[in-house]
Tab-separated table of C-alpha atoms in Angstrom:
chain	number	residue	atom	x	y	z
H	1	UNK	CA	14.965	19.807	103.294
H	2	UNK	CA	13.820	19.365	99.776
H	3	UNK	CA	10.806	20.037	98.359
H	4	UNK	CA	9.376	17.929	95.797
H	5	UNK	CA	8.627	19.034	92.433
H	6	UNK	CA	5.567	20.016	91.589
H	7	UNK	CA	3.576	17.684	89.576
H	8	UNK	CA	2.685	18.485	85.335
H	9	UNK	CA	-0.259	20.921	85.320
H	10	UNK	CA	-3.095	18.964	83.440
H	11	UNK	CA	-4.735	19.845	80.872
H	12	UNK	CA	-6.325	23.105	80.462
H	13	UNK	CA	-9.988	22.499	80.317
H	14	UNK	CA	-9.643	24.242	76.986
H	15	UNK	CA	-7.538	22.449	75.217
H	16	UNK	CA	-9.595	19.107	74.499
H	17	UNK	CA	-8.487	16.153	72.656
H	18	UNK	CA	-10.014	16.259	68.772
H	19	UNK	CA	-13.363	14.971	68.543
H	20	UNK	CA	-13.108	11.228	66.738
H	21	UNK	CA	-14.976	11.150	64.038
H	22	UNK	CA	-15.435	8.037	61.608
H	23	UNK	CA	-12.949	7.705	58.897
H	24	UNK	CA	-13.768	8.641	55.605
H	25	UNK	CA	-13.244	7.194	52.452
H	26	UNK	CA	-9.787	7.679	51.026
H	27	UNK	CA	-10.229	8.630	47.081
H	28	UNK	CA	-8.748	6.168	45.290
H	29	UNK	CA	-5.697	6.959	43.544
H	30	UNK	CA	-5.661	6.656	39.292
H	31	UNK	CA	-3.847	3.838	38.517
H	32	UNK	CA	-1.008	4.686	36.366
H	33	UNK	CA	-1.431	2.330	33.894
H	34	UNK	CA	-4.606	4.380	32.962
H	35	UNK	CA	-2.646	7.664	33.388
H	36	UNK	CA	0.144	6.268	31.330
H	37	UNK	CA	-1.731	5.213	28.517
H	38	UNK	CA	-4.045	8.408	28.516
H	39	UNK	CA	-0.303	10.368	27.934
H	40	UNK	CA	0.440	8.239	25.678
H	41	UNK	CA	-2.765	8.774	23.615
H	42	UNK	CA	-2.315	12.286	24.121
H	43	UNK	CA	1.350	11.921	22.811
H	44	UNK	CA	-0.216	10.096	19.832
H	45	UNK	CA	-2.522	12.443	18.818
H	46	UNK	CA	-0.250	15.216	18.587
H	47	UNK	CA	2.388	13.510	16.617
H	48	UNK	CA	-0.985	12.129	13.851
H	49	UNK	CA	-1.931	15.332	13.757
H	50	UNK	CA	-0.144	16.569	10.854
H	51	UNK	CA	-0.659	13.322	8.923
H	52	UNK	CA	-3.899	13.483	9.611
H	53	UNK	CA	-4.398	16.993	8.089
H	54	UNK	CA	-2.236	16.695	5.084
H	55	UNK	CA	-4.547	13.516	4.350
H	56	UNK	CA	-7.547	15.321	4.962
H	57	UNK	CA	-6.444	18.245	2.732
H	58	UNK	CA	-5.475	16.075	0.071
H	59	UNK	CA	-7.397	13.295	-0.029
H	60	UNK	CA	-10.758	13.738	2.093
H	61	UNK	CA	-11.545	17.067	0.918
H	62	UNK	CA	-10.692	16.299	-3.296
H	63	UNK	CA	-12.425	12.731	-2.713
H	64	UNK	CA	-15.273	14.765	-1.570
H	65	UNK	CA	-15.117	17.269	-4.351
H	66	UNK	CA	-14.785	14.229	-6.489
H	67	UNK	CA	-18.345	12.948	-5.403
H	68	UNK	CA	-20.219	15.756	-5.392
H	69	UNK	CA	-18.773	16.692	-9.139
H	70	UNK	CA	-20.007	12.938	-10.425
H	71	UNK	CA	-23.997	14.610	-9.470
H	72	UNK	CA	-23.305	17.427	-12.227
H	73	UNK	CA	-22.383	17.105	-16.072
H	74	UNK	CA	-18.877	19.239	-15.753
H	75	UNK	CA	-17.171	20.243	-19.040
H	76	UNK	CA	-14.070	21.858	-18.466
H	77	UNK	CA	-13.705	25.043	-20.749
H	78	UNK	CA	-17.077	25.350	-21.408
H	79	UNK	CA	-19.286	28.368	-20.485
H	80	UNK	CA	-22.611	26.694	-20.132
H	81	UNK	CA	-22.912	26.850	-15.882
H	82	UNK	CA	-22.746	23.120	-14.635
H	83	UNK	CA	-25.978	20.885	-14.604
H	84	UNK	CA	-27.295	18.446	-12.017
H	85	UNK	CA	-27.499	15.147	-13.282
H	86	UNK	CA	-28.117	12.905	-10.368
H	87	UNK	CA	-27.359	9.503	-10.460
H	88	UNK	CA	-27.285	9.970	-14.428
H	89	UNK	CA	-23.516	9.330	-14.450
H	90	UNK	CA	-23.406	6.373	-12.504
H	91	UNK	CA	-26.037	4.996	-14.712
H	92	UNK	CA	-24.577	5.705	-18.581
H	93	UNK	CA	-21.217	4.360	-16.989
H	94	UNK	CA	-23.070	0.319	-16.063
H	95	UNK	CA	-25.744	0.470	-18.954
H	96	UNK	CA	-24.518	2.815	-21.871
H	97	UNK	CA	-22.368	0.435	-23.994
H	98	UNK	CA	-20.182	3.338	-24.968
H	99	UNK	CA	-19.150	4.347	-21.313
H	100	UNK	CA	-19.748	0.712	-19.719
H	101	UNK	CA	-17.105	-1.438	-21.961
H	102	UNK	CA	-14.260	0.924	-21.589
H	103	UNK	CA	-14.858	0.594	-18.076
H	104	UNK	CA	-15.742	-2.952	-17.179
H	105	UNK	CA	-12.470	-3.256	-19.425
H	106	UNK	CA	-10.716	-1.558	-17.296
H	107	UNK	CA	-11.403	-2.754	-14.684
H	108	UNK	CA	-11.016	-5.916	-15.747
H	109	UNK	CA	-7.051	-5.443	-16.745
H	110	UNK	CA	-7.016	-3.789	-13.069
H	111	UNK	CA	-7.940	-6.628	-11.312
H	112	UNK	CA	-5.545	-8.691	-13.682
H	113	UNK	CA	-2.677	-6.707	-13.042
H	114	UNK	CA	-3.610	-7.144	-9.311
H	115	UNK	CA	-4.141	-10.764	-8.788
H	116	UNK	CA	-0.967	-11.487	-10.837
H	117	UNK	CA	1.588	-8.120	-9.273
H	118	UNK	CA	0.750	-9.110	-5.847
H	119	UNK	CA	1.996	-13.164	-5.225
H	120	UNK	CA	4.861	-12.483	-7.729
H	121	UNK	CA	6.027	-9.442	-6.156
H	122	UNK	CA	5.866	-10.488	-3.070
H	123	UNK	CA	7.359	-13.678	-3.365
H	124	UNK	CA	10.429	-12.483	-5.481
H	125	UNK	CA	10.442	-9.489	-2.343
H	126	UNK	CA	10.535	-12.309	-0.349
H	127	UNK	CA	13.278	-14.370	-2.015
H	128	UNK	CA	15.681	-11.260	-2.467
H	129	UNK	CA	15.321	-10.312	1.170
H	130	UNK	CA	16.131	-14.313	2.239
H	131	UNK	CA	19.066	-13.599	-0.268
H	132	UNK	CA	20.010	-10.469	1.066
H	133	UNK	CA	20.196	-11.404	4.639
H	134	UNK	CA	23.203	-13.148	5.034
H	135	UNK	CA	26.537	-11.698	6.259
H	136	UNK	CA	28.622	-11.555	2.897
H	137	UNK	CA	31.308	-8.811	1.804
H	138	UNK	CA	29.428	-5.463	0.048
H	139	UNK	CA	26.378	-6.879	1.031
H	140	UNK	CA	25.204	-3.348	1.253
H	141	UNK	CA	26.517	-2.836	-2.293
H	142	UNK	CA	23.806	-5.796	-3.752
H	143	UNK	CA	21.179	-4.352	-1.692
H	144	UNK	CA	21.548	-0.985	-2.989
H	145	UNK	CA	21.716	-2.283	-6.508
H	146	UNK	CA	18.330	-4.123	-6.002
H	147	UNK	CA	16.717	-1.375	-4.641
H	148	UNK	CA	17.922	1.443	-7.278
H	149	UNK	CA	15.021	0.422	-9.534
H	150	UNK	CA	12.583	2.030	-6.564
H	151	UNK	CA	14.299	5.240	-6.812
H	152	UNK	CA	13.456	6.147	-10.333
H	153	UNK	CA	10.488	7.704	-10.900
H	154	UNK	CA	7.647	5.748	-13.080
H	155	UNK	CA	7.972	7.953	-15.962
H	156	UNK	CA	11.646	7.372	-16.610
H	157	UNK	CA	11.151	3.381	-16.236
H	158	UNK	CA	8.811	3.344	-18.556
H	159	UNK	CA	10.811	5.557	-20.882
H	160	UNK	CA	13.805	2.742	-20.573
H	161	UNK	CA	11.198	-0.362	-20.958
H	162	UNK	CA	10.025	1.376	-24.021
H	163	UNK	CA	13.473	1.281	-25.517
H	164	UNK	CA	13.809	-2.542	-24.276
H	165	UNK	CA	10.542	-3.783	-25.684
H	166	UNK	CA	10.275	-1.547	-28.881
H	167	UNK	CA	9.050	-3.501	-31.775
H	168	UNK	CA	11.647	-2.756	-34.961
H	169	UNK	CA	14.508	-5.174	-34.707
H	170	UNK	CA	16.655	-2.159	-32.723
H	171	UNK	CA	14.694	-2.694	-29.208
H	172	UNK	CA	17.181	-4.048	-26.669
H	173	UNK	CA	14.957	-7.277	-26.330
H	174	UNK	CA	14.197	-8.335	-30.308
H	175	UNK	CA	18.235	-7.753	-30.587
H	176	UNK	CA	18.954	-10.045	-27.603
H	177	UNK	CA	16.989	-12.662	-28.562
H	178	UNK	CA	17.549	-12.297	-32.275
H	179	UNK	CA	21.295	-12.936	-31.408
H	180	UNK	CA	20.205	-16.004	-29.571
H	181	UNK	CA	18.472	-17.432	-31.836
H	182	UNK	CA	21.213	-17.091	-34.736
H	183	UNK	CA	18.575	-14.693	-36.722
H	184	UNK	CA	15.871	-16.818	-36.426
H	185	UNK	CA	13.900	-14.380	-34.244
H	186	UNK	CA	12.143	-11.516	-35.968
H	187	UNK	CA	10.919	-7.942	-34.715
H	188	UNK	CA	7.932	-8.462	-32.305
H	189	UNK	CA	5.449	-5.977	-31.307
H	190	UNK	CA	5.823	-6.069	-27.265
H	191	UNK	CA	3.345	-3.379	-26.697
H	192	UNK	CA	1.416	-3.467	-29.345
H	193	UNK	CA	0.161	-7.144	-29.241
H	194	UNK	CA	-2.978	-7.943	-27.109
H	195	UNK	CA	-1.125	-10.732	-25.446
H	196	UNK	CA	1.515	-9.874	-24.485
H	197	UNK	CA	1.376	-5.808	-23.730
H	198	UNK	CA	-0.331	-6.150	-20.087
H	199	UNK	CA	2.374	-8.787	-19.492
H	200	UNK	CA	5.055	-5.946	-20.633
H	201	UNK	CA	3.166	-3.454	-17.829
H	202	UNK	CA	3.338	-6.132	-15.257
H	203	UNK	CA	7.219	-6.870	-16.411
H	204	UNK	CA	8.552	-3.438	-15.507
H	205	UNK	CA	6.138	-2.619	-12.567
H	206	UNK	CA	7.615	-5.926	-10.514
H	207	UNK	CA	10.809	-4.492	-11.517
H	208	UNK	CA	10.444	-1.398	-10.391
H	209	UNK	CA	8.535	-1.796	-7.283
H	210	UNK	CA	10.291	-4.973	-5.696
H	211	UNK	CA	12.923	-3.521	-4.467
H	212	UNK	CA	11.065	-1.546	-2.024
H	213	UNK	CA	8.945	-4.868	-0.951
H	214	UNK	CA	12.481	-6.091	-0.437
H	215	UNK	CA	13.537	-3.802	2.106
H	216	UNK	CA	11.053	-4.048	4.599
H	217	UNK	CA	10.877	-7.818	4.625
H	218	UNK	CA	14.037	-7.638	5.062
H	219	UNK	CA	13.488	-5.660	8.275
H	220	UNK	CA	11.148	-8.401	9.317
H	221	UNK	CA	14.028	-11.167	8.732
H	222	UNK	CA	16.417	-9.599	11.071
H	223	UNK	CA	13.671	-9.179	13.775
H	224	UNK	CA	13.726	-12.664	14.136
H	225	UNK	CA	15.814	-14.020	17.071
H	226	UNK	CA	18.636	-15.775	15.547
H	227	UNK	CA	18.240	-18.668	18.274
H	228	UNK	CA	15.201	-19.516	16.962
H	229	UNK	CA	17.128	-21.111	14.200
H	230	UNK	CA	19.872	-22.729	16.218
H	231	UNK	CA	17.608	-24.398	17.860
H	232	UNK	CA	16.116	-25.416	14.904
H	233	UNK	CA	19.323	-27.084	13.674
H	234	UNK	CA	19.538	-28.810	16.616
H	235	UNK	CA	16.435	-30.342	16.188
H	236	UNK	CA	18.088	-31.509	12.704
H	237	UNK	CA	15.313	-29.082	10.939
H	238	UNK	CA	15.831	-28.962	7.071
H	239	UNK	CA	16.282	-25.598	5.023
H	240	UNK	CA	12.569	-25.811	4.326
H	241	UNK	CA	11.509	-26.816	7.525
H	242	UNK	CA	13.223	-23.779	8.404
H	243	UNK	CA	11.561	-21.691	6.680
H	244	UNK	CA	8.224	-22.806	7.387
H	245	UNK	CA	8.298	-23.057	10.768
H	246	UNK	CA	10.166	-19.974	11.817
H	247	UNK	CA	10.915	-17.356	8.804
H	248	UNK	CA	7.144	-17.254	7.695
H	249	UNK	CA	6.080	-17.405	11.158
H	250	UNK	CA	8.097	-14.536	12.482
H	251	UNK	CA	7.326	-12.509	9.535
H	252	UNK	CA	3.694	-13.209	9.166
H	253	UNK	CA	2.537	-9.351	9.870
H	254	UNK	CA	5.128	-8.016	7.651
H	255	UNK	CA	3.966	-10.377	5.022
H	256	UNK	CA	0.490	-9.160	5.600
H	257	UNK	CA	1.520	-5.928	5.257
H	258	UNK	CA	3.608	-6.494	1.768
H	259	UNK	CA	0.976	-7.719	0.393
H	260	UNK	CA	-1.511	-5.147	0.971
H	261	UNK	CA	0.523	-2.354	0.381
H	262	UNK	CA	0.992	-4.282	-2.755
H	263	UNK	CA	-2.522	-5.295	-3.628
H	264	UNK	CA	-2.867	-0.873	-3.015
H	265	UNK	CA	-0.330	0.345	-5.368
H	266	UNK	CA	-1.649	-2.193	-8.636
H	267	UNK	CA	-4.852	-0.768	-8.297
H	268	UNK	CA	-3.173	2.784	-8.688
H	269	UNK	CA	-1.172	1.795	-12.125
H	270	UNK	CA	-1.190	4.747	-14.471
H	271	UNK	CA	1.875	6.377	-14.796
H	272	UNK	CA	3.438	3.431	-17.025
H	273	UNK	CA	0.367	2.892	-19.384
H	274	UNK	CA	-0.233	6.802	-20.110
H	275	UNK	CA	3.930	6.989	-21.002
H	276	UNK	CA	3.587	3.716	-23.286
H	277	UNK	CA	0.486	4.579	-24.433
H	278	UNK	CA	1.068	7.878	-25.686
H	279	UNK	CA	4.802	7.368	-26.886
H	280	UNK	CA	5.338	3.852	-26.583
H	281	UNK	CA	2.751	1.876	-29.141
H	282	UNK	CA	1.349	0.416	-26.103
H	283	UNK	CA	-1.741	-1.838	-26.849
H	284	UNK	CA	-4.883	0.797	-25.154
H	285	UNK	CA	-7.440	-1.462	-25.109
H	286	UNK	CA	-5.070	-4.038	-23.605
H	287	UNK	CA	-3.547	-2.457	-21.333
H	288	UNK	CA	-6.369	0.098	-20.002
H	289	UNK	CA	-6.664	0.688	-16.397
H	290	UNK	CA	-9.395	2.857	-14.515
H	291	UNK	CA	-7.290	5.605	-13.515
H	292	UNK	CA	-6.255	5.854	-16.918
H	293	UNK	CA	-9.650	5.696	-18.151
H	294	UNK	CA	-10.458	7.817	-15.729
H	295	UNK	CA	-7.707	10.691	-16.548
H	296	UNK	CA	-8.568	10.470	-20.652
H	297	UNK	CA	-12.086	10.689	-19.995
H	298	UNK	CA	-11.602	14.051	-17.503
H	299	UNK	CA	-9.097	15.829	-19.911
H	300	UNK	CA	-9.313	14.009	-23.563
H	301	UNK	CA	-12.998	13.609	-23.819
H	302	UNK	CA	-13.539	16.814	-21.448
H	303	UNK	CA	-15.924	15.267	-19.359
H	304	UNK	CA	-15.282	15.302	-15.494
H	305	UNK	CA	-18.868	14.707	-14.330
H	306	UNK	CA	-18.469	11.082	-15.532
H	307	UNK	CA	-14.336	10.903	-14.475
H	308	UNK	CA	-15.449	11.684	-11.126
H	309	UNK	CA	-18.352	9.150	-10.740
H	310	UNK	CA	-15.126	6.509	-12.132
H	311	UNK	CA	-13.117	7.607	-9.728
H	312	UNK	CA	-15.860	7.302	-7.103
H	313	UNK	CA	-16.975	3.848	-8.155
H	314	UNK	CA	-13.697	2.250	-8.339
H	315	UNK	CA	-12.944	3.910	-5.204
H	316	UNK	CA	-15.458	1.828	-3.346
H	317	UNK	CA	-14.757	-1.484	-5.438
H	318	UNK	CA	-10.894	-1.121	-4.134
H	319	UNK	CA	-12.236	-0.109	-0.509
H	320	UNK	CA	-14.410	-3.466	-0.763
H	321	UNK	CA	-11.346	-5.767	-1.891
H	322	UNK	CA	-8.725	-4.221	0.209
H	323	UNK	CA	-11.522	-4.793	3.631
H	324	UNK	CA	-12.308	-8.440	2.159
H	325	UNK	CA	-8.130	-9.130	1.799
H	326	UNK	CA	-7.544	-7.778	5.496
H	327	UNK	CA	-10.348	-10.286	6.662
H	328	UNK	CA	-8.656	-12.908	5.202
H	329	UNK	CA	-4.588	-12.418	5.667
H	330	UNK	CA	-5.192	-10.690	8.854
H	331	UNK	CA	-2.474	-11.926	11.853
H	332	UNK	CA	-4.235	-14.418	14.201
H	333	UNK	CA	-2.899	-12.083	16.845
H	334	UNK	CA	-4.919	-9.071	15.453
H	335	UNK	CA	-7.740	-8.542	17.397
């Protein structure tokens, strides 16, 4: 006889089921887009950071030193303690005619050298790196030799363009085109005329600088996808057509760039007019920029109360023009 098995013991009268209670919220989880680009932020920052101090070192806190020297009449060498002037600069360098034509002449030449520097140089940048981007044998050989000029410091180009435009009948440029001309050409003062000495300034700056224009619209060429212009061809496009509808598109931002970093670095031209100036014969009132008005007045007139409130002024004019350029070149997809 078998007995049957005994049946599961229920439940002990303990052990109850847990109590149902209504669901909560879940938290909602961070998207990681958000998480992604807070990292990357983060990443950002830390990687600015010593840019951002080095600038602030070396230009915030001397730019600030600069304005609050332009409120005091600042000799250097002198013993007499410095005295607050106020606004007293600002106003001999707008109404005193000694002070005022030197500068509004100036900055004058400045804004010369600027609107003419920055199409030219960028176009010839423009027309070298078109050149320059083509698969040819030593093509790395021509690029380096266009971009040699870059290397050389300021000083020592304007040393050699002082030998090439000096005005006895041994400068490198009276020879050449005395030869030309059979001896009909005679010894002309390059630097020394009023015509023609900015011209010289502008002369060896686009040759020195374009080199480095060059190379990074040359970057931009080789960004663009190569069947952009195959199909172009297809559609029987011309050389110009071409360019217009697909090289100055796809560099558009680099363009915009060029030219600002351009429109920058003319407003900063001193190095070449202080080295003709002083050994070259160079034209002064001709060829005068602000931040060589600004360096003679600090250390040849011995007055940095009024080179500071130059420096300050034309630091605001440039801040002004560069915001106004930006407005108008910007990319259309630049928010």
């Amino acid at each position: 006889m078998t007995s049957a098995e005994p049946a599961h013991a229920a439940p002990h009268a303990r052990e109850k089921a847990p109590p149902v209670t209504a669901d909560k919220p879940a938290r909602p989880a961070r998207p990681a887009r958000s998480v992604r680009k807070n990292r990357d932020w983060l990443h950002g920052l830390l990687m600015s950071t010593p840019a951002v101090v080095g600038l602030v070192a070396f230009v915030g806190v001397p730019f600030g030193y600069a304005v609050v020297l332009s409120f005091y009449n600042v000799r250097l060498g002198s013993p007499l303690a410095p005295a607050f002037f106020g606004l007293e600069q600002y106003r001999r360098l707008f109404t005193d005619p000694d002070l005022s034509g030197p500068f509004l002449r100036a900055l004058l030449n400045n804004l010369t050298f600027a609107m003419v520097v920055v199409p030219v140089q960028t176009a010839l940048a423009l027309g070298l790196a078109i050149l320059l981007n083509r698969k040819l044998k030593a093509i790395g050989l021509f690029r380096s030799l266009f971009f040699v000029p870059v290397v050389f410091p300021m000083a020592l180009v304007a040393v050699i363009w002082r030998l090439i435009l000096a005005r006895s009948d041994q400068g490198m440029l009276n020879s050449a085109l005395h030869a030309v001309s059979f001896g009909n050409w005679g010894a002309f003062d390059w630097l020394g005329d009023s015509v023609t000495a900015m011209a010289s300034i502008i002369v060896l700056s686009v040759w020195q600088g374009v080199g480095f224009q060059m190379v990074i619209l040359l970057a931009g060429l080789q960004q663009i996808p190569g069947e952009l212009y195959e199909a172009a061809e297809l559609d029987r496009a011309s050389r110009w057509q071409q360019f217009r509808h697909v090289t100055l598109p796809g560099i558009r931002g680099t363009l915009v760039f060029v030219a600002m970093l351009t429109s920058v670095l003319s407003f900063r031209v001193f190095d070449q007019v202080y080295v003709l100036v002083k050994g070259g014969g160079l034209n002064e009132d001709a060829a005068r920029t602000v931040m060589y008005q600004a360096v003679t007045t600090a250390f040849d007139q011995n007055n940095v109360g009024q080179a500071s409130a130059i420096t300050v002024v034309f630091f605001l004019i440039v801040v002004v023009l560069t915001l106004i350029q930006r407005r108008v070149v910007r990319p259309d997809n630049e928010d």
